[in-house]
Amino acid sequence: MIKQVCCIGAGYVGGPTMSVFADKCKDINFNVVDVNADRIAAWNSKDLSKLPIFEPGLDEIVKRCRGKNLTFSTEVHKCISEADIIFISVNTPTKTKGIGAGKASDLKWVESCARQISEHARGYTIVVEKSTLPVRTGEVIKDILDSSQSSLNSKKKNSFDILSNPEFLAEGTAIDDLENPDRILIGGSNENAIKVLHDLYKRWVSEEKIIHTNLWSSELAKLTANAFLAQRLSSINSISALCEVTGADVREVSRAIGKDRRIGSKFLNVGPGFGGSCFKKDILNLVYLANHFGLPEVADFWESVVYLNSWNQDRLTRIILEKLFGTLTEKKIGILGFSFKANTNDTRESPAIQICKNLLNEGAFLKIHDPKVSQKQIALDLGIPSIEECLNEENLNKKNKDKKWEKSLLRNDFFENLDAVVVLTEWSIYSDIDWGKVSKKMRSPGWVFDTRLIVDEEKVINSGLCFWRVGVGTLKRN
Ligand code: UDX
Ligand code: ADP
């Protein structure tokens, strides 16, 4: 009988995943632990709007379960020692130095977890890899756990089984993805351990969706799923560049190809490029793996997906530069959206980072708005001390009580004397801007660059502003 579950890592994966588990399995305690005391304090904050992660529906679940069968603490050792199952949900960023730098994952946090587990776990424990890990990491974890036991006498020995159970949730829809998953993947070799995890999921996921594989297939399937999704985006983004110069409209092309059931209509929205903590990292992992196993052609194929993505971000910068008469020196540009996609406060690998850095390098003056990303985070991502002109929802509401963000922006003169506005994240509020009012504030000729195809075309055109849309091209003002 499973009574105690420990999850190491209270991040974007660990926090929401354990919250949904706790909601679905009220008879089991889920203890989420993290070395980052600030993050844990935020998870425990009374004010649910202060949770460290913004995810629609998460606050409600935390409210229901926290303090009952869901806890957040820094008591890593204690929770490990009590656990029947331990999920490893720590970060695995790309290595920045040494062999495999820029491609291989840095496994120091995973290794440190395995060492803590080997020291503090008691009796039989199932260890589940939840973080996306390079293929055969399970073996590393198993080696560390087994070697720690070999020197103990048989009475003191503990035993472990390792499972891979990758997370497929996407940020912004994490709760729905966790509650209604397309599939649950459980990789491993011990039938009993697999059954224990299977039975937990069975409480809310239908059995035909729970797939069992060997450990390596499960690890590789996760990398492959993300690589395929990212590849689709680089494919359609490459076509969008072609549409802009040929007069085709990428929305019509997407619609036409999406009707083919073999292709399908999802994940064909063009944009400034994919961001997020997973896609680039996982593809680079595949590239490293392929090279390691002497398959350079396979490595090159996948690397081109990442190459196209960063090329696309530079391409957008070049277009902005060209439209603004080839110079951005002292020009004022308003950036709408900084998170890597809508409905999240996460900025990891956000295309906005590269594009804003490019624009700053060209001498532009930026005003940045995002409904959920803090000024501090934006400054950190751009590597600058602070952003005085950057406004976000929190500041706007502090400055005046006006709930309507757009009025606040107008009142705060966000658009005052701007030469251009660039929409980088598809927050729904940006599709509802009164461009007529905005155009009166901007310097002429004012430009709107829509990199997400969400701006209301008619309103921009009628406002007299110049308009450029990704995958479509330029529309001259009347
Ligand atoms: C992704 C995978 O979807 C998820 O299964 C995995 O567990 C983690 O990585 P996430 O990074 O949260 O999830 O976001 P996702 O919705 O996949 O978007 C990734 C990036 O692609 C974003 O920058 C998004 O804006 C972009 N995107 C997505 C597009 O540009 N167009 C699309 O049609 C879809
Ligand atoms: P993800 O998106 O994969 O969830 P995050 O970076 O959001 O990644 O979260 C990972 C969390 O794991 C961080 O809060 C980090 O402090 C935590 N962490 C890393 N190593 C350890 C460890 N050895 N023990 C406890 N927590 C850890």
Coordinates of C-alpha atoms and ligand atoms in Angstrom, one line a residue:
M1 CA 0.0 0.0 0.0
I2 CA 1.4 3.4 -1.0
K3 CA 1.0 6.0 1.8
Q4 CA 3.8 8.5 1.2
V5 CA 5.0 10.0 -2.0
C6 CA 7.9 12.4 -2.2
C7 CA 8.7 14.7 -5.2
I8 CA 12.1 16.2 -5.3
G9 CA 11.9 19.6 -7.2
A10 CA 9.0 22.1 -6.8
G11 CA 9.3 23.5 -10.3
Y12 CA 7.0 23.8 -13.3
V13 CA 6.8 20.0 -13.5
G14 CA 6.9 18.8 -9.8
G15 CA 4.5 21.4 -8.4
P16 CA 1.5 21.0 -10.7
T17 CA 2.0 17.3 -11.2
M18 CA 1.9 16.5 -7.4
S19 CA -1.0 18.9 -6.9
V20 CA -3.1 16.9 -9.4
F21 CA -1.9 13.6 -7.9
A22 CA -3.0 14.9 -4.4
D23 CA -6.3 16.0 -5.8
K24 CA -7.0 12.6 -7.3
C25 CA -5.6 10.3 -4.5
K26 CA -6.8 11.8 -1.2
D27 CA -5.7 8.8 0.8
I28 CA -2.0 9.3 0.0
N29 CA 0.3 12.1 1.2
F30 CA 2.3 14.0 -1.5
N31 CA 5.3 15.8 -0.1
V32 CA 7.0 18.2 -2.5
V33 CA 10.5 19.2 -1.4
D34 CA 13.0 21.6 -2.8
V35 CA 16.4 23.1 -1.7
N36 CA 15.1 26.5 -2.8
A37 CA 13.6 27.9 0.4
D38 CA 12.1 31.0 -1.4
R39 CA 10.3 28.8 -3.9
I40 CA 8.9 26.6 -1.1
A41 CA 7.8 29.7 0.9
A42 CA 6.0 30.9 -2.3
W43 CA 4.2 27.5 -2.6
N44 CA 3.1 27.9 1.0
S45 CA 1.9 31.5 0.7
K46 CA -1.6 32.3 2.0
D47 CA -2.3 34.5 -1.0
L48 CA -2.7 32.0 -3.8
S49 CA -1.9 34.6 -6.4
K50 CA 1.7 34.4 -5.0
L51 CA 2.3 30.8 -6.0
P52 CA 5.6 30.6 -7.8
I53 CA 4.0 29.3 -10.9
F54 CA 1.1 30.8 -12.8
E55 CA -1.0 28.0 -14.2
P56 CA -4.8 28.2 -14.8
G57 CA -6.6 26.1 -12.3
L58 CA -3.6 25.4 -10.1
D59 CA -4.5 27.7 -7.3
E60 CA -7.9 26.0 -6.8
I61 CA -6.3 22.6 -6.4
V62 CA -3.6 23.9 -4.1
K63 CA -6.4 25.5 -2.0
R64 CA -8.2 22.2 -1.8
C65 CA -5.2 20.0 -0.9
R66 CA -2.5 22.0 0.7
G67 CA -2.2 21.2 4.4
K68 CA -4.3 18.1 3.9
N69 CA -2.5 15.6 1.7
L70 CA -0.2 18.0 -0.1
T71 CA 2.8 19.7 1.5
F72 CA 5.7 21.8 0.3
S73 CA 8.8 21.9 2.4
T74 CA 12.6 21.9 2.4
E75 CA 12.8 18.8 4.5
V76 CA 14.3 16.8 1.7
H77 CA 16.0 14.0 3.8
K78 CA 13.0 13.5 6.0
C79 CA 10.5 13.2 3.1
I80 CA 12.9 10.8 1.3
S81 CA 13.2 8.6 4.3
E82 CA 9.4 8.3 4.7
A83 CA 8.6 7.8 1.0
D84 CA 7.3 4.7 -0.8
I85 CA 7.7 6.4 -4.1
I86 CA 10.1 9.2 -5.0
F87 CA 9.6 11.3 -8.1
I88 CA 12.7 13.1 -9.4
S89 CA 11.6 16.4 -10.9
V90 CA 14.7 18.5 -10.8
N91 CA 16.1 20.7 -13.5
T92 CA 18.3 19.3 -16.2
P93 CA 19.6 22.3 -18.2
T94 CA 22.0 22.0 -21.1
K95 CA 25.7 21.8 -20.0
T96 CA 27.5 25.2 -20.4
K97 CA 31.0 23.8 -20.2
G98 CA 33.1 20.7 -20.6
I99 CA 32.4 17.7 -22.9
G100 CA 29.1 18.0 -24.6
A101 CA 28.7 21.7 -23.7
G102 CA 25.8 23.4 -25.4
K103 CA 24.2 20.0 -26.2
A104 CA 24.3 17.4 -23.4
S105 CA 22.2 17.8 -20.3
D106 CA 23.9 18.7 -17.1
L107 CA 22.9 15.9 -14.7
K108 CA 24.5 17.2 -11.6
W109 CA 21.1 17.8 -9.9
V110 CA 19.9 14.4 -10.9
E111 CA 23.0 12.8 -9.5
S112 CA 22.8 14.7 -6.3
C113 CA 19.2 13.5 -5.9
A114 CA 20.3 9.9 -6.5
R115 CA 22.9 10.3 -3.8
Q116 CA 20.5 11.8 -1.3
I117 CA 18.0 9.0 -2.0
S118 CA 20.7 6.4 -1.6
E119 CA 21.6 7.8 1.8
H120 CA 18.2 8.5 3.3
A121 CA 15.7 6.1 1.7
R122 CA 14.5 3.3 3.9
G123 CA 13.3 -0.2 2.9
Y124 CA 11.9 -0.7 -0.6
T125 CA 11.5 2.5 -2.7
I126 CA 10.3 3.1 -6.2
V127 CA 12.3 5.9 -7.8
V128 CA 10.5 7.6 -10.8
E129 CA 12.3 9.8 -13.3
K130 CA 9.9 12.6 -14.1
S131 CA 12.4 15.2 -15.4
T132 CA 13.2 14.8 -19.1
L133 CA 16.5 13.0 -19.1
P134 CA 18.9 11.8 -21.7
V135 CA 18.5 8.1 -22.7
R136 CA 20.1 5.7 -20.2
T137 CA 20.0 8.1 -17.2
G138 CA 18.0 5.5 -15.4
E139 CA 21.1 3.3 -15.5
V140 CA 23.1 6.1 -13.8
I141 CA 20.6 6.5 -11.1
K142 CA 20.5 2.7 -10.6
D143 CA 24.3 2.5 -10.4
I144 CA 24.4 5.1 -7.7
L145 CA 21.6 3.6 -5.7
D146 CA 23.0 0.0 -6.0
S147 CA 26.6 0.9 -5.2
S148 CA 25.6 2.7 -2.0
Q149 CA 24.0 -0.6 -0.8
S150 CA 26.8 -2.9 -1.6
S151 CA 28.9 -2.0 1.4
L152 CA 26.0 -2.4 3.9
N153 CA 25.3 -5.6 5.7
S154 CA 22.2 -7.4 4.5
K155 CA 19.9 -6.3 7.4
K156 CA 20.5 -2.6 6.6
K157 CA 20.2 -2.9 2.9
N158 CA 17.5 -1.0 1.1
S159 CA 16.2 -1.9 -2.3
F160 CA 15.1 0.2 -5.3
D161 CA 13.3 0.0 -8.6
I162 CA 13.7 2.6 -11.2
L163 CA 10.9 3.7 -13.5
S164 CA 10.7 6.4 -16.2
N165 CA 7.4 8.3 -16.3
P166 CA 8.0 11.3 -18.5
E167 CA 5.7 14.3 -18.2
F168 CA 4.0 15.6 -21.3
L169 CA 2.3 18.6 -19.8
A170 CA 2.5 21.9 -21.6
E171 CA 2.7 25.1 -19.6
G172 CA -0.5 27.1 -19.6
T173 CA -2.6 24.0 -20.0
A174 CA -0.8 21.9 -17.3
I175 CA -3.8 21.1 -15.2
D176 CA -5.9 20.0 -18.1
D177 CA -3.0 18.0 -19.5
L178 CA -2.5 16.3 -16.2
E179 CA -6.2 15.6 -15.6
N180 CA -6.9 14.5 -19.2
P181 CA -3.6 13.1 -20.6
D182 CA -3.3 11.7 -24.1
R183 CA -1.3 8.9 -22.7
I184 CA 0.7 8.0 -19.6
L185 CA 4.1 6.3 -20.3
I186 CA 5.6 4.0 -17.7
G187 CA 9.0 2.6 -18.6
G188 CA 10.8 -0.1 -16.5
S189 CA 11.5 -3.7 -16.1
N190 CA 10.0 -4.6 -12.7
E191 CA 6.3 -5.6 -13.2
N192 CA 5.4 -4.9 -9.6
A193 CA 6.8 -1.4 -9.6
I194 CA 5.1 -0.7 -12.9
K195 CA 1.8 -1.9 -11.5
V196 CA 2.1 0.3 -8.4
L197 CA 2.5 3.5 -10.6
H198 CA -0.1 2.2 -13.1
D199 CA -2.6 1.8 -10.2
L200 CA -2.1 5.4 -9.1
Y201 CA -2.8 6.8 -12.5
K202 CA -5.7 4.3 -13.0
R203 CA -7.7 6.3 -10.5
W204 CA -8.4 8.9 -13.1
V205 CA -6.9 7.8 -16.4
S206 CA -8.5 5.1 -18.5
E207 CA -6.3 2.0 -18.8
E208 CA -5.9 2.0 -22.5
K209 CA -4.1 5.3 -22.2
I210 CA -1.4 3.8 -19.9
I211 CA 1.4 2.5 -22.0
H212 CA 4.2 0.2 -20.6
T213 CA 7.6 0.1 -22.3
N214 CA 11.2 -0.6 -21.3
L215 CA 13.1 2.1 -19.5
W216 CA 15.1 3.3 -22.6
S217 CA 12.1 3.4 -24.9
S218 CA 10.3 5.6 -22.4
E219 CA 13.2 8.0 -22.1
L220 CA 13.7 8.2 -25.8
A221 CA 9.9 8.6 -26.5
K222 CA 9.9 11.7 -24.4
L223 CA 12.8 13.3 -26.3
T224 CA 11.3 12.2 -29.6
A225 CA 7.9 13.6 -28.9
N226 CA 9.3 17.0 -28.1
A227 CA 11.7 16.8 -31.2
F228 CA 8.7 16.0 -33.5
L229 CA 6.6 18.9 -32.1
A230 CA 9.5 21.4 -32.4
Q231 CA 10.3 20.1 -35.9
R232 CA 6.7 20.9 -37.0
L233 CA 7.1 24.5 -35.8
S234 CA 10.4 25.0 -37.6
S235 CA 8.8 23.5 -40.7
I236 CA 5.8 25.9 -40.7
N237 CA 8.0 28.8 -39.6
S238 CA 10.3 28.2 -42.6
I239 CA 7.2 28.1 -44.9
S240 CA 6.0 31.4 -43.4
A241 CA 9.2 33.2 -44.6
L242 CA 8.4 31.8 -48.1
C243 CA 4.8 33.0 -47.9
E244 CA 5.8 36.5 -47.1
V245 CA 7.9 36.8 -50.3
T246 CA 5.6 34.9 -52.6
G247 CA 2.2 36.5 -51.6
A248 CA 0.9 33.3 -50.1
D249 CA -0.8 33.5 -46.7
V250 CA 0.6 31.0 -44.2
R251 CA -2.8 30.7 -42.5
E252 CA -4.3 29.4 -45.7
V253 CA -1.4 27.0 -46.2
S254 CA -1.7 25.7 -42.6
R255 CA -5.4 25.2 -43.0
A256 CA -5.0 23.4 -46.3
I257 CA -2.3 21.0 -45.1
G258 CA -3.9 20.5 -41.7
K259 CA -7.0 19.0 -43.3
D260 CA -4.8 16.0 -44.3
R261 CA -5.5 13.6 -41.5
R262 CA -1.9 12.3 -41.7
I263 CA -0.6 15.8 -41.0
G264 CA -3.4 17.1 -38.6
S265 CA -4.2 20.7 -37.8
K266 CA -2.5 21.2 -34.4
F267 CA 0.9 22.8 -33.8
L268 CA 0.9 24.7 -37.1
N269 CA 0.6 28.2 -35.7
V270 CA 3.5 30.3 -36.9
G271 CA 5.3 32.6 -34.5
P272 CA 8.6 34.1 -33.6
G273 CA 9.9 30.6 -32.9
F274 CA 9.5 28.0 -30.2
G275 CA 10.7 28.7 -26.6
G276 CA 10.2 27.0 -23.3
S277 CA 12.5 24.9 -21.2
C278 CA 12.1 21.6 -23.2
F279 CA 12.2 21.8 -27.0
K280 CA 15.7 23.1 -27.6
K281 CA 17.2 21.2 -24.7
D282 CA 15.7 17.9 -25.7
I283 CA 16.6 18.3 -29.4
L284 CA 20.2 19.1 -28.4
N285 CA 20.2 16.0 -26.2
L286 CA 19.2 14.0 -29.3
V287 CA 21.9 15.6 -31.3
Y288 CA 24.5 14.7 -28.6
L289 CA 23.2 11.2 -28.4
A290 CA 23.3 10.7 -32.2
N291 CA 26.8 12.0 -32.4
H292 CA 27.9 9.9 -29.5
F293 CA 26.6 6.8 -31.2
G294 CA 28.3 7.6 -34.5
L295 CA 25.3 8.9 -36.4
P296 CA 26.3 12.4 -37.5
E297 CA 23.6 12.6 -40.3
V298 CA 20.9 12.0 -37.7
A299 CA 22.5 14.6 -35.5
D300 CA 22.6 17.2 -38.3
F301 CA 19.0 16.6 -39.2
W302 CA 17.8 17.4 -35.7
E303 CA 20.3 20.3 -35.2
S304 CA 18.8 22.1 -38.2
V305 CA 15.5 22.3 -36.4
V306 CA 17.2 24.4 -33.7
Y307 CA 19.2 26.4 -36.2
L308 CA 16.1 27.4 -38.1
N309 CA 14.4 28.5 -34.9
S310 CA 17.1 31.0 -33.9
W311 CA 17.5 32.1 -37.6
N312 CA 13.8 32.9 -37.5
Q313 CA 14.2 35.2 -34.5
D314 CA 17.1 37.1 -36.2
R315 CA 15.0 37.2 -39.4
L316 CA 12.2 39.0 -37.5
T317 CA 14.7 41.5 -36.1
R318 CA 16.1 42.2 -39.6
I319 CA 12.6 42.8 -40.9
I320 CA 11.8 45.4 -38.1
L321 CA 15.1 47.1 -38.8
E322 CA 14.5 47.2 -42.5
K323 CA 10.9 48.6 -42.1
L324 CA 12.2 51.3 -39.8
F325 CA 14.5 52.8 -42.4
G326 CA 17.5 50.6 -41.6
T327 CA 18.3 52.2 -38.2
L328 CA 16.9 51.7 -34.7
T329 CA 19.2 54.2 -33.0
E330 CA 17.1 56.0 -30.4
K331 CA 13.9 54.7 -31.9
K332 CA 11.2 53.7 -29.4
I333 CA 9.7 50.2 -29.7
G334 CA 6.9 48.8 -27.6
I335 CA 7.1 45.0 -27.0
L336 CA 3.9 43.3 -26.1
G337 CA 4.5 39.9 -24.4
F338 CA 7.7 38.5 -23.0
S339 CA 6.7 35.0 -21.8
F340 CA 7.6 32.2 -24.2
K341 CA 3.8 31.7 -24.9
A342 CA 0.5 32.9 -23.4
N343 CA -0.9 31.8 -20.0
T344 CA 2.5 31.3 -18.3
N345 CA 4.9 33.5 -16.5
D346 CA 7.8 31.4 -17.7
T347 CA 10.4 33.1 -19.9
R348 CA 12.9 30.3 -20.3
E349 CA 14.2 30.3 -23.9
S350 CA 11.5 32.8 -24.8
P351 CA 12.0 34.2 -28.4
A352 CA 11.4 37.6 -26.8
I353 CA 14.8 37.4 -25.1
Q354 CA 16.8 37.1 -28.3
I355 CA 14.6 39.5 -30.3
C356 CA 14.8 42.2 -27.5
K357 CA 18.5 41.8 -27.2
N358 CA 18.9 42.2 -30.9
L359 CA 16.8 45.4 -30.9
L360 CA 18.7 46.8 -27.9
N361 CA 22.0 46.0 -29.8
E362 CA 20.7 48.1 -32.7
G363 CA 20.3 51.0 -30.3
A364 CA 16.5 50.8 -29.9
F365 CA 14.8 52.0 -26.7
L366 CA 12.3 49.4 -25.5
K367 CA 9.1 49.5 -23.5
I368 CA 8.0 46.0 -22.5
H369 CA 4.7 44.8 -21.3
D370 CA 3.7 41.4 -20.2
P371 CA 0.7 40.5 -18.0
K372 CA 2.5 38.0 -15.9
V373 CA 6.3 38.4 -16.2
S374 CA 7.9 40.7 -13.6
Q375 CA 10.2 43.6 -14.5
K376 CA 12.9 41.9 -12.4
Q377 CA 12.7 38.7 -14.5
I378 CA 12.8 40.7 -17.8
A379 CA 15.9 42.6 -16.7
L380 CA 17.6 39.4 -15.6
D381 CA 16.8 37.7 -19.0
L382 CA 18.1 40.7 -20.9
G383 CA 21.2 41.0 -18.7
I384 CA 20.6 44.6 -17.8
P385 CA 20.4 46.1 -14.3
S386 CA 16.8 47.2 -14.3
I387 CA 14.0 48.2 -16.6
E388 CA 12.4 51.5 -15.6
E389 CA 10.2 51.9 -18.5
C390 CA 8.9 48.3 -18.4
L391 CA 5.4 48.0 -17.2
N392 CA 3.5 45.0 -16.1
E393 CA 0.0 44.4 -14.8
E394 CA 1.2 44.6 -11.2
N395 CA 2.7 48.0 -11.6
L396 CA -0.1 49.3 -13.7
N397 CA -2.7 48.4 -11.1
K398 CA -0.5 50.0 -8.4
K399 CA -0.3 53.2 -10.4
N400 CA -4.0 53.5 -11.0
K401 CA -6.9 51.3 -10.0
D402 CA -8.0 50.9 -13.6
K403 CA -8.6 47.2 -14.2
K404 CA -8.6 47.4 -17.9
W405 CA -5.0 46.9 -18.9
E406 CA -5.3 48.7 -22.2
K407 CA -6.7 51.9 -20.7
S408 CA -3.9 51.7 -18.1
L409 CA -1.3 51.4 -20.9
L410 CA -2.8 54.4 -22.7
R411 CA -3.0 56.4 -19.6
N412 CA 0.6 55.5 -18.7
D413 CA 1.7 56.7 -22.1
F414 CA 3.1 53.3 -23.0
F415 CA 2.4 54.0 -26.7
E416 CA 3.6 57.7 -26.5
N417 CA 6.0 58.5 -29.4
L418 CA 6.6 54.8 -30.2
D419 CA 7.9 54.1 -33.7
A420 CA 6.7 50.5 -33.6
V421 CA 4.8 48.0 -31.6
V422 CA 5.9 44.3 -31.8
V423 CA 3.6 41.6 -30.5
L424 CA 5.7 38.7 -29.4
T425 CA 3.4 36.6 -27.2
E426 CA -0.2 35.6 -28.0
W427 CA -1.8 36.9 -24.8
S428 CA -5.5 37.3 -25.7
I429 CA -5.6 40.9 -24.5
Y430 CA -3.4 41.9 -27.4
S431 CA -6.0 40.8 -29.9
D432 CA -8.4 43.5 -28.6
I433 CA -6.4 46.7 -28.8
D434 CA -8.0 49.9 -30.0
W435 CA -5.4 50.7 -32.6
G436 CA -7.3 53.9 -33.5
K437 CA -6.4 55.4 -30.1
V438 CA -2.9 53.9 -30.1
S439 CA -2.1 55.4 -33.5
K440 CA -2.8 58.9 -32.2
K441 CA -0.1 58.4 -29.6
M442 CA 2.6 56.9 -31.9
R443 CA 5.1 58.7 -34.0
S444 CA 4.4 58.6 -37.7
P445 CA 4.9 56.4 -39.7
G446 CA 4.1 54.0 -36.9
W447 CA 4.5 50.3 -37.4
V448 CA 2.7 47.2 -35.9
F449 CA 4.6 43.9 -36.2
D450 CA 2.4 40.9 -35.4
T451 CA 4.6 37.8 -35.0
R452 CA 1.7 35.7 -33.7
L453 CA -1.1 36.5 -36.1
I454 CA -3.4 37.6 -33.3
V455 CA -3.8 41.3 -33.9
D456 CA -7.1 42.6 -35.3
E457 CA -6.2 43.3 -38.9
E458 CA -9.1 45.6 -39.7
K459 CA -8.5 47.8 -36.6
V460 CA -4.8 48.3 -37.5
I461 CA -5.5 49.0 -41.1
N462 CA -8.3 51.5 -40.4
S463 CA -6.0 53.2 -37.8
G464 CA -3.6 54.2 -40.6
L465 CA -0.7 52.4 -39.0
C466 CA 1.7 50.3 -41.2
F467 CA 1.2 46.6 -40.6
W468 CA 3.5 43.6 -41.0
R469 CA 2.4 40.1 -40.1
V470 CA 4.5 37.0 -40.0
G471 CA 3.7 34.6 -42.8
V472 CA 1.7 37.2 -44.7
G473 CA 3.9 40.3 -45.1
T474 CA 3.3 44.0 -45.3
L475 CA 0.0 45.8 -45.6
K476 CA 0.4 49.4 -46.6
R477 CA -1.7 52.0 -44.7
N478 CA -4.5 53.7 -46.5
Ligands
UDX1 C1 6.3 21.4 -24.5 C2 5.5 20.1 -24.9 O1 4.3 20.5 -25.6 C3 5.1 19.3 -23.7 O2 4.5 18.1 -24.1 C4 6.4 18.9 -22.9 O3 6.1 18.2 -21.8 C5 7.2 20.2 -22.6 O4 7.4 21.0 -23.8 P1 5.7 23.7 -23.5 O5 7.1 24.0 -23.7 O6 5.1 24.0 -22.2 O7 5.4 22.2 -23.7 O8 4.8 24.5 -24.6 P2 4.2 24.2 -26.0 O9 2.8 24.6 -26.0 O10 4.6 22.9 -26.5 O11 4.9 25.4 -26.8 C6 6.3 25.4 -27.1 C7 6.7 26.6 -27.9 O12 6.2 26.5 -29.2 C8 6.1 27.9 -27.4 O13 7.1 28.9 -27.6 C9 4.9 28.2 -28.3 O14 4.6 29.6 -28.5 C10 5.4 27.6 -29.6 N1 4.3 27.2 -30.5 C11 3.5 26.1 -30.1 C12 4.1 27.8 -31.7 O15 4.9 28.7 -32.1 N2 3.1 27.4 -32.5 C13 2.3 26.4 -32.2 O16 1.4 26.0 -33.0 C14 2.4 25.7 -31.0
ADP2 P1 11.1 21.9 -14.3 O1 10.6 22.9 -15.3 O2 11.7 20.7 -14.9 O3 10.1 21.6 -13.2 P2 12.4 23.9 -12.6 O4 13.8 24.5 -12.7 O5 11.2 24.7 -12.6 O6 12.4 22.7 -13.6 O7 12.4 23.1 -11.2 C1 13.3 22.3 -10.7 C2 13.5 22.5 -9.1 O8 14.3 21.4 -8.6 C3 14.1 23.8 -8.7 O9 13.2 24.5 -7.9 C4 15.4 23.4 -7.9 O10 15.6 24.2 -6.8 C5 15.0 21.9 -7.5 N1 16.2 21.1 -7.2 C6 17.3 20.9 -8.0 N2 18.1 20.0 -7.4 C7 17.5 19.6 -6.2 C8 17.9 18.7 -5.1 N3 19.0 18.0 -5.2 N4 17.1 18.6 -4.1 C9 15.9 19.3 -4.0 N5 15.5 20.2 -5.0 C10 16.3 20.3 -6.1

